CSV table of C-alpha atoms and ligand atoms in Angstrom, one decimal:
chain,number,residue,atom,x,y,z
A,1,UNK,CA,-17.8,12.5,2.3
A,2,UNK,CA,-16.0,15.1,3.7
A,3,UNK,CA,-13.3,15.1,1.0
A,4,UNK,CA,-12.3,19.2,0.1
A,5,UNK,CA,-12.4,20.2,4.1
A,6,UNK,CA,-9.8,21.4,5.9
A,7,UNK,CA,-6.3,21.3,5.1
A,8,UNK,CA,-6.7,19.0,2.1
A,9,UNK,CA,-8.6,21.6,0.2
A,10,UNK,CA,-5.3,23.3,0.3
A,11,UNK,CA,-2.8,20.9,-0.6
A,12,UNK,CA,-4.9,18.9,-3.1
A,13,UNK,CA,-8.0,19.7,-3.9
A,14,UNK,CA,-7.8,20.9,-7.6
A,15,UNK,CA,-10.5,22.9,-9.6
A,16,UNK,CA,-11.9,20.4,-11.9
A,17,UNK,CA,-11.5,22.0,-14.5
A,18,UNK,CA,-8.2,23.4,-14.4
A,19,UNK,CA,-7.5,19.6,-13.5
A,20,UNK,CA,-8.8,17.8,-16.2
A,21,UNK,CA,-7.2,20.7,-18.9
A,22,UNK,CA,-4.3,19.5,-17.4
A,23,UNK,CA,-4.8,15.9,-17.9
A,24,UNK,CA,-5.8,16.1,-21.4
A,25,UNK,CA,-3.0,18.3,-22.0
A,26,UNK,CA,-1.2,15.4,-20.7
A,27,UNK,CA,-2.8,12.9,-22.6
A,28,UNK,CA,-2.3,14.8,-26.2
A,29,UNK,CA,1.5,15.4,-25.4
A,30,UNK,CA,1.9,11.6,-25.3
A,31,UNK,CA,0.2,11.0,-28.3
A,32,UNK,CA,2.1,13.3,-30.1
A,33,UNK,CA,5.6,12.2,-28.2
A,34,UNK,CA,5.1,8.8,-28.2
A,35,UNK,CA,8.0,8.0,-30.6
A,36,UNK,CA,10.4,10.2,-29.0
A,37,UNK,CA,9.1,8.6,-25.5
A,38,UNK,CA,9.9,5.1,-26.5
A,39,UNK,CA,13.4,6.0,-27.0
A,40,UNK,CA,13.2,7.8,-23.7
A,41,UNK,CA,12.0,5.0,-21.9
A,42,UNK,CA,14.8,2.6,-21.9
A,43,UNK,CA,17.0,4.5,-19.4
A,44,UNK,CA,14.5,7.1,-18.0
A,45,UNK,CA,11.9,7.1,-15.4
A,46,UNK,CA,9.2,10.0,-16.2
A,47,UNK,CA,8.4,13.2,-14.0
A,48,UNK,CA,4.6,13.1,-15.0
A,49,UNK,CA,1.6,10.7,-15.9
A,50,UNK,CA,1.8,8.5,-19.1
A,51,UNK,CA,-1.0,6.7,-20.0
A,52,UNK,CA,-1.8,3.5,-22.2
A,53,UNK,CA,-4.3,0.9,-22.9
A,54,UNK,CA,-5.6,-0.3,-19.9
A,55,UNK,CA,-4.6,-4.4,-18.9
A,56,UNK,CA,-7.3,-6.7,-19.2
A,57,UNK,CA,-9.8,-4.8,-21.8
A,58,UNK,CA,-12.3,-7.7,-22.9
A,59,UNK,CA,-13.0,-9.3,-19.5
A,60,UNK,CA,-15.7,-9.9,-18.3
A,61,UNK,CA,-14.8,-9.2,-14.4
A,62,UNK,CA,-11.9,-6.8,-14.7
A,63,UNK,CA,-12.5,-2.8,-15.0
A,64,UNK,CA,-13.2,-1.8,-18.4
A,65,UNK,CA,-12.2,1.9,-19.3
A,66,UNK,CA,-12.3,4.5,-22.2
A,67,UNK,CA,-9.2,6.4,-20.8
A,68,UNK,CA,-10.0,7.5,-17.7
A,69,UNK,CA,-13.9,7.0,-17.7
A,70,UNK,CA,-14.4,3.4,-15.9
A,71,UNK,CA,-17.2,1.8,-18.1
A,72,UNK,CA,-18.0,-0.5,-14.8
A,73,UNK,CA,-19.1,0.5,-12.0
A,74,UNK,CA,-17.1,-0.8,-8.9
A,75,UNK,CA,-18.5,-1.7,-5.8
A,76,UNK,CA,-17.2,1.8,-4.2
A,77,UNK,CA,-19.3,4.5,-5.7
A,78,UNK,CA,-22.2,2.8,-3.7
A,79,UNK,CA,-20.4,2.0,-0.6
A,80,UNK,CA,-17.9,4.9,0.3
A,81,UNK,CA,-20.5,6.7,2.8
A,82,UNK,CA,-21.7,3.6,4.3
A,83,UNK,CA,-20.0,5.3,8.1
A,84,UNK,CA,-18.1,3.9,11.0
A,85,UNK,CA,-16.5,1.7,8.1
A,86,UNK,CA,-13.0,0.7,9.9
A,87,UNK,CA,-14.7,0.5,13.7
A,88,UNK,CA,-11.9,-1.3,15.6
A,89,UNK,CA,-9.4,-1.5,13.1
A,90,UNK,CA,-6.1,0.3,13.5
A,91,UNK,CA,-3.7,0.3,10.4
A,92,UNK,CA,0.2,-0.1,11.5
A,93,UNK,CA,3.2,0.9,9.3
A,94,UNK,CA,6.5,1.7,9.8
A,95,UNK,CA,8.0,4.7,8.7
A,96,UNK,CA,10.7,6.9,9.7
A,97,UNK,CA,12.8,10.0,8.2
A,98,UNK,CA,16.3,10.4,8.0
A,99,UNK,CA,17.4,13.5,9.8
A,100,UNK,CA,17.8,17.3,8.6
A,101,UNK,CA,21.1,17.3,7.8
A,102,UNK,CA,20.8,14.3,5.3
A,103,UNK,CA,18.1,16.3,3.8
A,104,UNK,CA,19.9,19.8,3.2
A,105,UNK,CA,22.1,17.4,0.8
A,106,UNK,CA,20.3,15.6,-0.9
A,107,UNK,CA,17.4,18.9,-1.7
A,108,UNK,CA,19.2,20.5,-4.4
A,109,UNK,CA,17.1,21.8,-7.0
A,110,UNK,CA,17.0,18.2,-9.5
A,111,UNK,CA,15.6,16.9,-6.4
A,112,UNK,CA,12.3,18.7,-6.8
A,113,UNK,CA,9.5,17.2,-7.6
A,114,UNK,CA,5.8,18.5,-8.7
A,115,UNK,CA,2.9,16.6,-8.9
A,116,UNK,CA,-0.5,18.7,-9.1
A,117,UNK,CA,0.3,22.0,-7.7
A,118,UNK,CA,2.6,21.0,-4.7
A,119,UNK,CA,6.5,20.5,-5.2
A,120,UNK,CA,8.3,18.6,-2.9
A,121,UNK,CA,12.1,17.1,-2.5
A,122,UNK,CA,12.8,13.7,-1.0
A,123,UNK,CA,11.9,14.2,2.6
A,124,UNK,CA,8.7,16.2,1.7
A,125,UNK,CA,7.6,13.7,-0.7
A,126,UNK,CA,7.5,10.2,1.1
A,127,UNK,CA,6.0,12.6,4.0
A,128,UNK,CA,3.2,13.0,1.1
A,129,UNK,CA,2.9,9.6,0.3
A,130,UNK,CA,2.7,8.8,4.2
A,131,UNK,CA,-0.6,11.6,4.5
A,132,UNK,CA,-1.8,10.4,1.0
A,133,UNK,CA,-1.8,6.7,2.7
A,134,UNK,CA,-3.5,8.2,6.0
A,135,UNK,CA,-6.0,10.3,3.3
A,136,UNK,CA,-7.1,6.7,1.4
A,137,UNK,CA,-7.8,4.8,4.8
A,138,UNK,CA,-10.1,7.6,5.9
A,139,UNK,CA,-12.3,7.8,3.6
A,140,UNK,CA,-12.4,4.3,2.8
A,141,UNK,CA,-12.7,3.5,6.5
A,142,UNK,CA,-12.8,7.1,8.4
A,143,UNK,CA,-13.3,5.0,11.5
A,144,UNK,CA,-10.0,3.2,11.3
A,145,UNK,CA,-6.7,4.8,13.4
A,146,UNK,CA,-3.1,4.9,11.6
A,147,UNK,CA,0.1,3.6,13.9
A,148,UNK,CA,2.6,4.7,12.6
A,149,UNK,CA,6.0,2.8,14.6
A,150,UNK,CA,8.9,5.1,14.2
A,151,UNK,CA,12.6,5.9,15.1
A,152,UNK,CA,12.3,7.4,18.6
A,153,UNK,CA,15.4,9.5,16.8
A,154,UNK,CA,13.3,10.9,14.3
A,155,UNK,CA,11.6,14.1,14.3
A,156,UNK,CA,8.6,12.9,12.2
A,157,UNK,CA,5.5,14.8,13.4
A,158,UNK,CA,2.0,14.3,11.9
A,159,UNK,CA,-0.8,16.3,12.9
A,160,UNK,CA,-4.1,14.1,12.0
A,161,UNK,CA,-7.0,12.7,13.6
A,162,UNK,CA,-6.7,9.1,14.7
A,163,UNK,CA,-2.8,8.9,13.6
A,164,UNK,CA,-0.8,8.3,16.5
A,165,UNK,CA,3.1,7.9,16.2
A,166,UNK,CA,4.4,4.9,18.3
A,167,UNK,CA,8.2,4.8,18.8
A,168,UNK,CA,10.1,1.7,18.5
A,169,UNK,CA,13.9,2.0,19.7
A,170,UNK,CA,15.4,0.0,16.9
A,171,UNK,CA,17.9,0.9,13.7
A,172,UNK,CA,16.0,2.1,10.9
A,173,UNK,CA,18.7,2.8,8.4
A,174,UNK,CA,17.9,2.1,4.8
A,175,UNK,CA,19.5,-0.9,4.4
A,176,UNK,CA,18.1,-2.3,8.3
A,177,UNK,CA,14.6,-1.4,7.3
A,178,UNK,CA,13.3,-4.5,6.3
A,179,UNK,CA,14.7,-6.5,9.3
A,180,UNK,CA,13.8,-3.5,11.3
A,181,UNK,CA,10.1,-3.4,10.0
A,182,UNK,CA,9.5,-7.7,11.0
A,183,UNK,CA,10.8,-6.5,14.4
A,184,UNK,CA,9.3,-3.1,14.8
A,185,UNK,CA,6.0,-5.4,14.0
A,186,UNK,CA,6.6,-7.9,16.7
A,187,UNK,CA,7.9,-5.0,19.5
A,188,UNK,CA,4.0,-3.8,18.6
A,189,UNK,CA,2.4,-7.0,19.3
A,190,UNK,CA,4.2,-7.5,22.1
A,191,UNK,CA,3.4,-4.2,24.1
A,192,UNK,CA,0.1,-4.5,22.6
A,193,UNK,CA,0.0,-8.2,24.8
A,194,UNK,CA,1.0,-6.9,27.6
A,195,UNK,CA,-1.8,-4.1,27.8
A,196,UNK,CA,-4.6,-6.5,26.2
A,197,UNK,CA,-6.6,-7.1,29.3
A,198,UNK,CA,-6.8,-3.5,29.7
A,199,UNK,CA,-6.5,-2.5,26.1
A,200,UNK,CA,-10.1,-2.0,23.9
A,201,UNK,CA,-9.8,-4.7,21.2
A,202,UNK,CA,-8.4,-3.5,17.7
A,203,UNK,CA,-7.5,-5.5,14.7
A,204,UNK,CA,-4.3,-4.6,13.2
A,205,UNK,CA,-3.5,-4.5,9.6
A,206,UNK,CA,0.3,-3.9,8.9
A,207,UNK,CA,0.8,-2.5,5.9
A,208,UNK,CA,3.5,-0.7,3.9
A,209,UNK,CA,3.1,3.1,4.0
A,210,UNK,CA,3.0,3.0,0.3
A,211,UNK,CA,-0.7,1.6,-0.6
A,212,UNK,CA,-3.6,2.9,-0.8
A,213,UNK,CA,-7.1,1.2,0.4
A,214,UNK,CA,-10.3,1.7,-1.5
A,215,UNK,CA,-12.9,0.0,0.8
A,216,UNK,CA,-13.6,-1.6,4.2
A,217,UNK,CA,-11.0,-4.3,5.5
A,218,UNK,CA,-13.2,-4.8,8.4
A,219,UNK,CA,-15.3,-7.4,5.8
A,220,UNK,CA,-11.7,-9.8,6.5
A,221,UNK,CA,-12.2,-9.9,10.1
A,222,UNK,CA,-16.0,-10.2,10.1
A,223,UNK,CA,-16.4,-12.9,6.8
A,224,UNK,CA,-13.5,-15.3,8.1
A,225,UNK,CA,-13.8,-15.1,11.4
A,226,UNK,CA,-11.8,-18.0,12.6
A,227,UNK,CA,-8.0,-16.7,11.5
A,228,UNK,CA,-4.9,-15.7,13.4
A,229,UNK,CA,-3.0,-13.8,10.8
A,230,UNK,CA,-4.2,-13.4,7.2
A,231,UNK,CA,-1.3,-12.9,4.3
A,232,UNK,CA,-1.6,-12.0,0.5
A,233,UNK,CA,-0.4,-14.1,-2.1
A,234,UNK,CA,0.4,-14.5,-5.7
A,235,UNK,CA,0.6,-16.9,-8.2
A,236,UNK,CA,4.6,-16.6,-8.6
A,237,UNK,CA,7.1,-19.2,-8.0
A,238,UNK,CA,9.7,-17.4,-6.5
A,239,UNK,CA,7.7,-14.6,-4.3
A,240,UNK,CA,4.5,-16.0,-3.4
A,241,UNK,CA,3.9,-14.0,-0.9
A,242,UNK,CA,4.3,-10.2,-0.3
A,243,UNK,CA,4.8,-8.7,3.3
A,244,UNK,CA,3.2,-5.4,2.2
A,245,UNK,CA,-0.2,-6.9,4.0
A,246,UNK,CA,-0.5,-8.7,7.0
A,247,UNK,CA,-3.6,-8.5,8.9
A,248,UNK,CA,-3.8,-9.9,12.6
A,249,UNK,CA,-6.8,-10.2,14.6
A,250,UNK,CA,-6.5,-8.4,18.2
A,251,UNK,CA,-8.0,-11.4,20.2
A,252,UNK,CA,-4.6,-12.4,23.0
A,253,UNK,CA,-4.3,-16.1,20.3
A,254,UNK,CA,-4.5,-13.8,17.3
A,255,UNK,CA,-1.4,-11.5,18.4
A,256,UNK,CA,0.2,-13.8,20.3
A,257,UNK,CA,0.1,-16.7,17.5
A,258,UNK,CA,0.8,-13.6,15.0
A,259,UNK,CA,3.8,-12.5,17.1
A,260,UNK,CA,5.5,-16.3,17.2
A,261,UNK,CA,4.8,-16.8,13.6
A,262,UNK,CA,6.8,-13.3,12.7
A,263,UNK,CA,9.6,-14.5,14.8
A,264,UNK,CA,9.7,-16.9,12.8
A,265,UNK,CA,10.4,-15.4,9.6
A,266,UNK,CA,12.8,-12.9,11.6
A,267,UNK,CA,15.1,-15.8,12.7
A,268,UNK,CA,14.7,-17.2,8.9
A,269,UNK,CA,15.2,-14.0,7.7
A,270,UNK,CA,18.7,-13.9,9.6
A,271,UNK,CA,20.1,-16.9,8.9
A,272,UNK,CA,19.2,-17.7,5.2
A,273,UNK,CA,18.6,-14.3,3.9
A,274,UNK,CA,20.8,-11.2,5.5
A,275,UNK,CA,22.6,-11.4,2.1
A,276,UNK,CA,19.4,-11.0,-0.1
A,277,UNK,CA,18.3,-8.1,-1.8
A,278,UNK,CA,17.0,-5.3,1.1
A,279,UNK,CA,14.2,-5.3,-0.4
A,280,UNK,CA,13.3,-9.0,-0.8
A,281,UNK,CA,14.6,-10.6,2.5
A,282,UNK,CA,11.6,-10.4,4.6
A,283,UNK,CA,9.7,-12.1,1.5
A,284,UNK,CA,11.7,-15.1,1.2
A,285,UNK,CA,11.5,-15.8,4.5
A,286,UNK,CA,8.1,-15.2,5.0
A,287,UNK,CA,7.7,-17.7,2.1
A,288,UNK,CA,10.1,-20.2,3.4
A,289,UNK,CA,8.8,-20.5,6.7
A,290,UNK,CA,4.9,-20.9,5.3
A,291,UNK,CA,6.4,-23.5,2.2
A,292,UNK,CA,8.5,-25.3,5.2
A,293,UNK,CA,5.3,-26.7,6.9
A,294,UNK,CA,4.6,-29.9,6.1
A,295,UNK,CA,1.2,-29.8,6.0
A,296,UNK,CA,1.5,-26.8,3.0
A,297,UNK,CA,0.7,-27.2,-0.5
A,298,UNK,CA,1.8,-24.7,-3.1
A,299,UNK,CA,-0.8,-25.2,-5.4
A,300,UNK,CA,-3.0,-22.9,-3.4
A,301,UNK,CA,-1.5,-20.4,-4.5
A,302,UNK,CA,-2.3,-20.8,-8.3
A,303,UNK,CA,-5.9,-19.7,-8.0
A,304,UNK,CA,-6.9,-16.4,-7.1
A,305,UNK,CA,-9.4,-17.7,-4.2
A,306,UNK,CA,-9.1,-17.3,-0.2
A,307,UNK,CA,-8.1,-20.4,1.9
A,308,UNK,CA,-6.8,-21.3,5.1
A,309,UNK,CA,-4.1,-23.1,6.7
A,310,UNK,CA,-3.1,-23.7,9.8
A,311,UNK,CA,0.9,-22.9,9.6
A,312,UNK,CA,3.4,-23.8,12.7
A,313,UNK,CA,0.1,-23.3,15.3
A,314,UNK,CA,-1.3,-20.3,13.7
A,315,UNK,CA,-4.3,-20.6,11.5
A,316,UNK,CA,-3.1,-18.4,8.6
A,317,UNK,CA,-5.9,-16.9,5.9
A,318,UNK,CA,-4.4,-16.2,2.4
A,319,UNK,CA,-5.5,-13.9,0.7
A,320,UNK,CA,-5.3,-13.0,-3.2
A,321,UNK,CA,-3.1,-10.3,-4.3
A,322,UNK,CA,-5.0,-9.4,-6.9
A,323,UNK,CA,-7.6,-8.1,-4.2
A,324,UNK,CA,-6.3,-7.1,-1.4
A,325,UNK,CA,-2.1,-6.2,-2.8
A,326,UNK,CA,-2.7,-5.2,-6.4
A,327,UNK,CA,0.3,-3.6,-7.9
A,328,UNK,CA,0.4,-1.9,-11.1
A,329,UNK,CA,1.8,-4.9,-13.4
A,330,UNK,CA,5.4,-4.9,-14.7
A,331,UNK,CA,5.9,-6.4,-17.9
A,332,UNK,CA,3.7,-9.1,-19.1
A,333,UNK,CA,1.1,-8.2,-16.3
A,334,UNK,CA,0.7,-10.7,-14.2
A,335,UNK,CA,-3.2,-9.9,-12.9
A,336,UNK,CA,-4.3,-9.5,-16.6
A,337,UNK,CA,-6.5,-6.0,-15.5
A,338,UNK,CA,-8.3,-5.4,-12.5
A,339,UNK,CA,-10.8,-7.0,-10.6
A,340,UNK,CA,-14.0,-5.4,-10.4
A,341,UNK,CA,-13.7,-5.2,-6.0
A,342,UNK,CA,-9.5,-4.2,-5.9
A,343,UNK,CA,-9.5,-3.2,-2.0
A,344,UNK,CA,-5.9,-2.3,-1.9
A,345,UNK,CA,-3.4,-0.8,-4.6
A,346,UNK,CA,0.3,-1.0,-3.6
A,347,UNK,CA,2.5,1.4,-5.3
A,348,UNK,CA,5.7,-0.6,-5.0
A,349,UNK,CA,8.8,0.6,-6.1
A,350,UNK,CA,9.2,3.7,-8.6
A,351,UNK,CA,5.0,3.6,-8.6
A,352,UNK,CA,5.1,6.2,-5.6
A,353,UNK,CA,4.6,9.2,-8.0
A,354,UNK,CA,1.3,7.6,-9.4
A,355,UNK,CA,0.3,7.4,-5.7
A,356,UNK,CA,0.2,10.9,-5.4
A,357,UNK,CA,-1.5,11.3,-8.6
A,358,UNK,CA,-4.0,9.0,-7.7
A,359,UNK,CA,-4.8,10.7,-4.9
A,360,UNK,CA,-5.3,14.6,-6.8
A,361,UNK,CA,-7.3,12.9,-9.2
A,362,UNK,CA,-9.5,11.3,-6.7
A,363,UNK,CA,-9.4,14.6,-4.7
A,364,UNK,CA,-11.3,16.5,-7.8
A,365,UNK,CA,-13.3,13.6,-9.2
A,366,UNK,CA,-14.7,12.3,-5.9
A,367,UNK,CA,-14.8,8.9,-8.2
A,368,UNK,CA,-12.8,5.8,-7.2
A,369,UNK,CA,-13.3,3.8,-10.4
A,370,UNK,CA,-12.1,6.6,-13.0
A,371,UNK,CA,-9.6,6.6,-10.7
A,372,UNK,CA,-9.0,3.3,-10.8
A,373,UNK,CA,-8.8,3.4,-14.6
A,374,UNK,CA,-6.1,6.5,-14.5
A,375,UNK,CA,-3.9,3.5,-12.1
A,376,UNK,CA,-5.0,0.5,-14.7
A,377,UNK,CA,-3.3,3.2,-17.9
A,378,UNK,CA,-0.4,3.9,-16.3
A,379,UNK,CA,0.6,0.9,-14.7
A,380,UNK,CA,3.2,-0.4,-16.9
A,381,UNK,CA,5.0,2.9,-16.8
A,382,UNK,CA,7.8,3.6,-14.2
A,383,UNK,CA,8.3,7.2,-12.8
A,384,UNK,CA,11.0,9.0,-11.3
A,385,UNK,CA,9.9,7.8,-7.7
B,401,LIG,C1,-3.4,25.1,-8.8
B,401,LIG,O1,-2.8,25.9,-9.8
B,401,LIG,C2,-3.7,26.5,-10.7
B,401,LIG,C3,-3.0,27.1,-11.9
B,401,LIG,O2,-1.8,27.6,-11.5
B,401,LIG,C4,-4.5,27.5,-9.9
B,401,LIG,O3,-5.5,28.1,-10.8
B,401,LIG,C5,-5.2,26.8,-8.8
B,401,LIG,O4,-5.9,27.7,-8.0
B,401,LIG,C6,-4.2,26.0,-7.9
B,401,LIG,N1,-5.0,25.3,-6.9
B,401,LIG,C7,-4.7,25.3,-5.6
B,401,LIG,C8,-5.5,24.4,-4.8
B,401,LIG,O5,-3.8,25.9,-5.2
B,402,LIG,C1,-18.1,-3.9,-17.5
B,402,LIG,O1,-18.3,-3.0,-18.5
B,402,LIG,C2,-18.2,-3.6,-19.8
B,402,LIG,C3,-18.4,-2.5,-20.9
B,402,LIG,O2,-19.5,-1.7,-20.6
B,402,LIG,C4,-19.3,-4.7,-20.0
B,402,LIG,O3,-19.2,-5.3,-21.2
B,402,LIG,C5,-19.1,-5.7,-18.9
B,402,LIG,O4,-20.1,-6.7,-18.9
B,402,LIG,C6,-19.1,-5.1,-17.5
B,402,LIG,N1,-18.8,-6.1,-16.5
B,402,LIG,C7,-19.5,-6.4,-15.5
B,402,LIG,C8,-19.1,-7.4,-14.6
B,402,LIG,O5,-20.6,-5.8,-15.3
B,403,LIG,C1,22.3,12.8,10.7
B,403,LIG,O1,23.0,12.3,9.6
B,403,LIG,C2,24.3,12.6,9.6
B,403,LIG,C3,24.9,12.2,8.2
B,403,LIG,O2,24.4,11.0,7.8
B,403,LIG,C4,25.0,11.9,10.8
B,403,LIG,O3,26.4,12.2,10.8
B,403,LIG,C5,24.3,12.4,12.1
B,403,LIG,O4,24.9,11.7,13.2
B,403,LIG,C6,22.8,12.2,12.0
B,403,LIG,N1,22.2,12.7,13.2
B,403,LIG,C7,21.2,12.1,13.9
B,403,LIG,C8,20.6,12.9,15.0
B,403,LIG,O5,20.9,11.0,13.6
């Protein structure tokens, strides 16, 4: 594993020593400033790791750690060099930057941010989370490629091996970007179509720029091999399903059944749920157009197991959050810990900064499960971004 060469050595690779000072340092202050923390915590978000027990201590298949030492071992630390891990799979997010001028405004100096020994403000940091995302898939899967769809407008530029930017005309402002994303997805699949008898086969996993993957995906594609377009889901009432993760096989009935389904929840999406939330839109739909089909049943969804359905002529493989979409718990936790095999951590909403720290811990400890233990601590806690 190839992890301190080149530019990353740079940017993130840490002494260890000098790192782990700095954790502990870390650690101690929030002993000691727990109290004054606690009062902190109600209206703000922190600038810098917090730890705490780690969810799910006692089970018997979720991670157990002593702070940031993982007692298990995972899966990982034998399987990370297993090579051409990713072999046909091409990862496809969306992700675009809003121009110079918007960032001149919005960079004054509160807008800094430091994590490890790199500062950034807004524009430079989700460009960091975007290369810290491209950094996980390749040396979970270094044979994998990153698409990332884009605002033909937007002068994003990324200069990595197997990333390619793919334009998308389309109108990516911030409060668009969810309907923008569904059909950013389904412009893909479409041009994809059209060049399939001349295009090598890839499988496509659409994911939000904002998880991070900790072992092969190509294991979907290879142990069920009979599904159109696999989803992840949760045991929640309201939001079974998350549209963070959507994996499509790159056979012509894969995409094309994959493309109908998502237009699908794009015409749901605009007629029930244009008022929603920005953030939740594409979720409810998704859900309403899987819940809609007669054949579903919900109770699926209350075990943390694979299955299949076919939905509206699709055969559709769900998958469980808490494997392939873990995210750090809010409030009462609602994985109880982590499983043992976690594939994919999402680092929804003000989790971003833990990303990044993820990713300079993993940088200087070369170990995924201690890493994994630094995520499970501080998963409860919220941070500036
Ligand atoms: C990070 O900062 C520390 C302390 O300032 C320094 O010793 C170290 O060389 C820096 N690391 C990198 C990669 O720049
Ligand atoms: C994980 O580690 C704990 C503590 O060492 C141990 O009790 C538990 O059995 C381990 N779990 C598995 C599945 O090995
Ligand atoms: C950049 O943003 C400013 C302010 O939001 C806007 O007026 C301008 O048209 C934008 N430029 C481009 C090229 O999008």
């Amino acid at each position: 594993m190839k992890l301190c060469s080149g530019w990353r050595r740079l940017v993130f690779c840490l002494p260890l020593i000098f790192f782990l000072h700095h954790l502990f340092s870390v650690m101690e202050l929030h002993q000691e400033s727990r109290v004054e923390d606690r009062h902190k915590k109600v209206r703000n978000k922190f600038d810098h790791l917090v730890l705490g027990p780690a969810a799910g201590q006692g089970l018997h298949n979720r991670l157990q750690c002593q702070g940031v030492k993982a007692l298990n071992k995972t899966h990982f630390s034998a399987s990370s060099n297993r090579g051409y891990v990713g072999e046909n799979i091409a990862f496809v997010t969306v992700f675009t930057i809003y121009n110079s001028s918007d960032m001149s405004k919005t960079s004054g100096s509160s807008d800094v941010t430091t994590v490890g020994n790199s500062s950034y403000n807004k524009v430079e940091r989700s460009i960091a989370i975007l290369n810290v995302f491209i950094n996980f898939i390749q040396v979970a899967m270094p044979q994998s490629n990153v698409v990332i769809l884009s605002d033909p407008a937007s002068d994003l530029s990324i200069n990595r091996d197997k990333v390619s930017i793919y334009p998308i005309q389309g109108e990516y402002s911030r409060d668009k970007l969810m309907l923008q994303r569904i059909r950013s997805y389904i412009a893909f699949l479409e041009r994809k179509l059209e060049d399939h008898s001349r295009d090598h086969m890839h499988n496509y996993i659409f994911v939000d720029s904002d998880i991070a993957v900790f072992d092969d995906l190509g294991q979907v594609f290879h142990d069920y091999p009979n599904f159109h377009l696999a989803l992840t889901f949760r045991n929640n009432k309201q939001q079974p399903l998350n549209s963070g993760f959507i994996a499509v096989r790159g056979t012509y009935d894969g995409m094309s059944r994959a493309k109908v389904f998502l237009q699908q929840v794009l015409e749901v999406y605009i007629s029930k749920y244009t008022s929603a939330s920005r953030m939740l839109g594409d979720q409810l739909a998704l859900a309403w157009v899987v819940s809609s089909d007669t054949s579903f049943d919900a109770k699926g969804f209350a075990k943390a197991q694979p299955f299949s359905k076919e939905i509206k002529g699709a055969s559709v493989l769900f998958l469980p959050c808490a494997i392939y979409n873990w995210t750090p718990p809010e409030g009462a936790g609602q994985f109880h810990g982590m499983p043992l095999d976690v594939k994919v951590v999402h680092f929804k909403g003000s989790r971003k900064r833990l990303m990044l720290e993820s990713w300079n811990f993993f940088s200087s400890s070369s170990s995924v499960a201690d890493m994994l233990c630094l995520i499970l601590s501080s998963g409860r806690t919220k941070y500036d971004f």
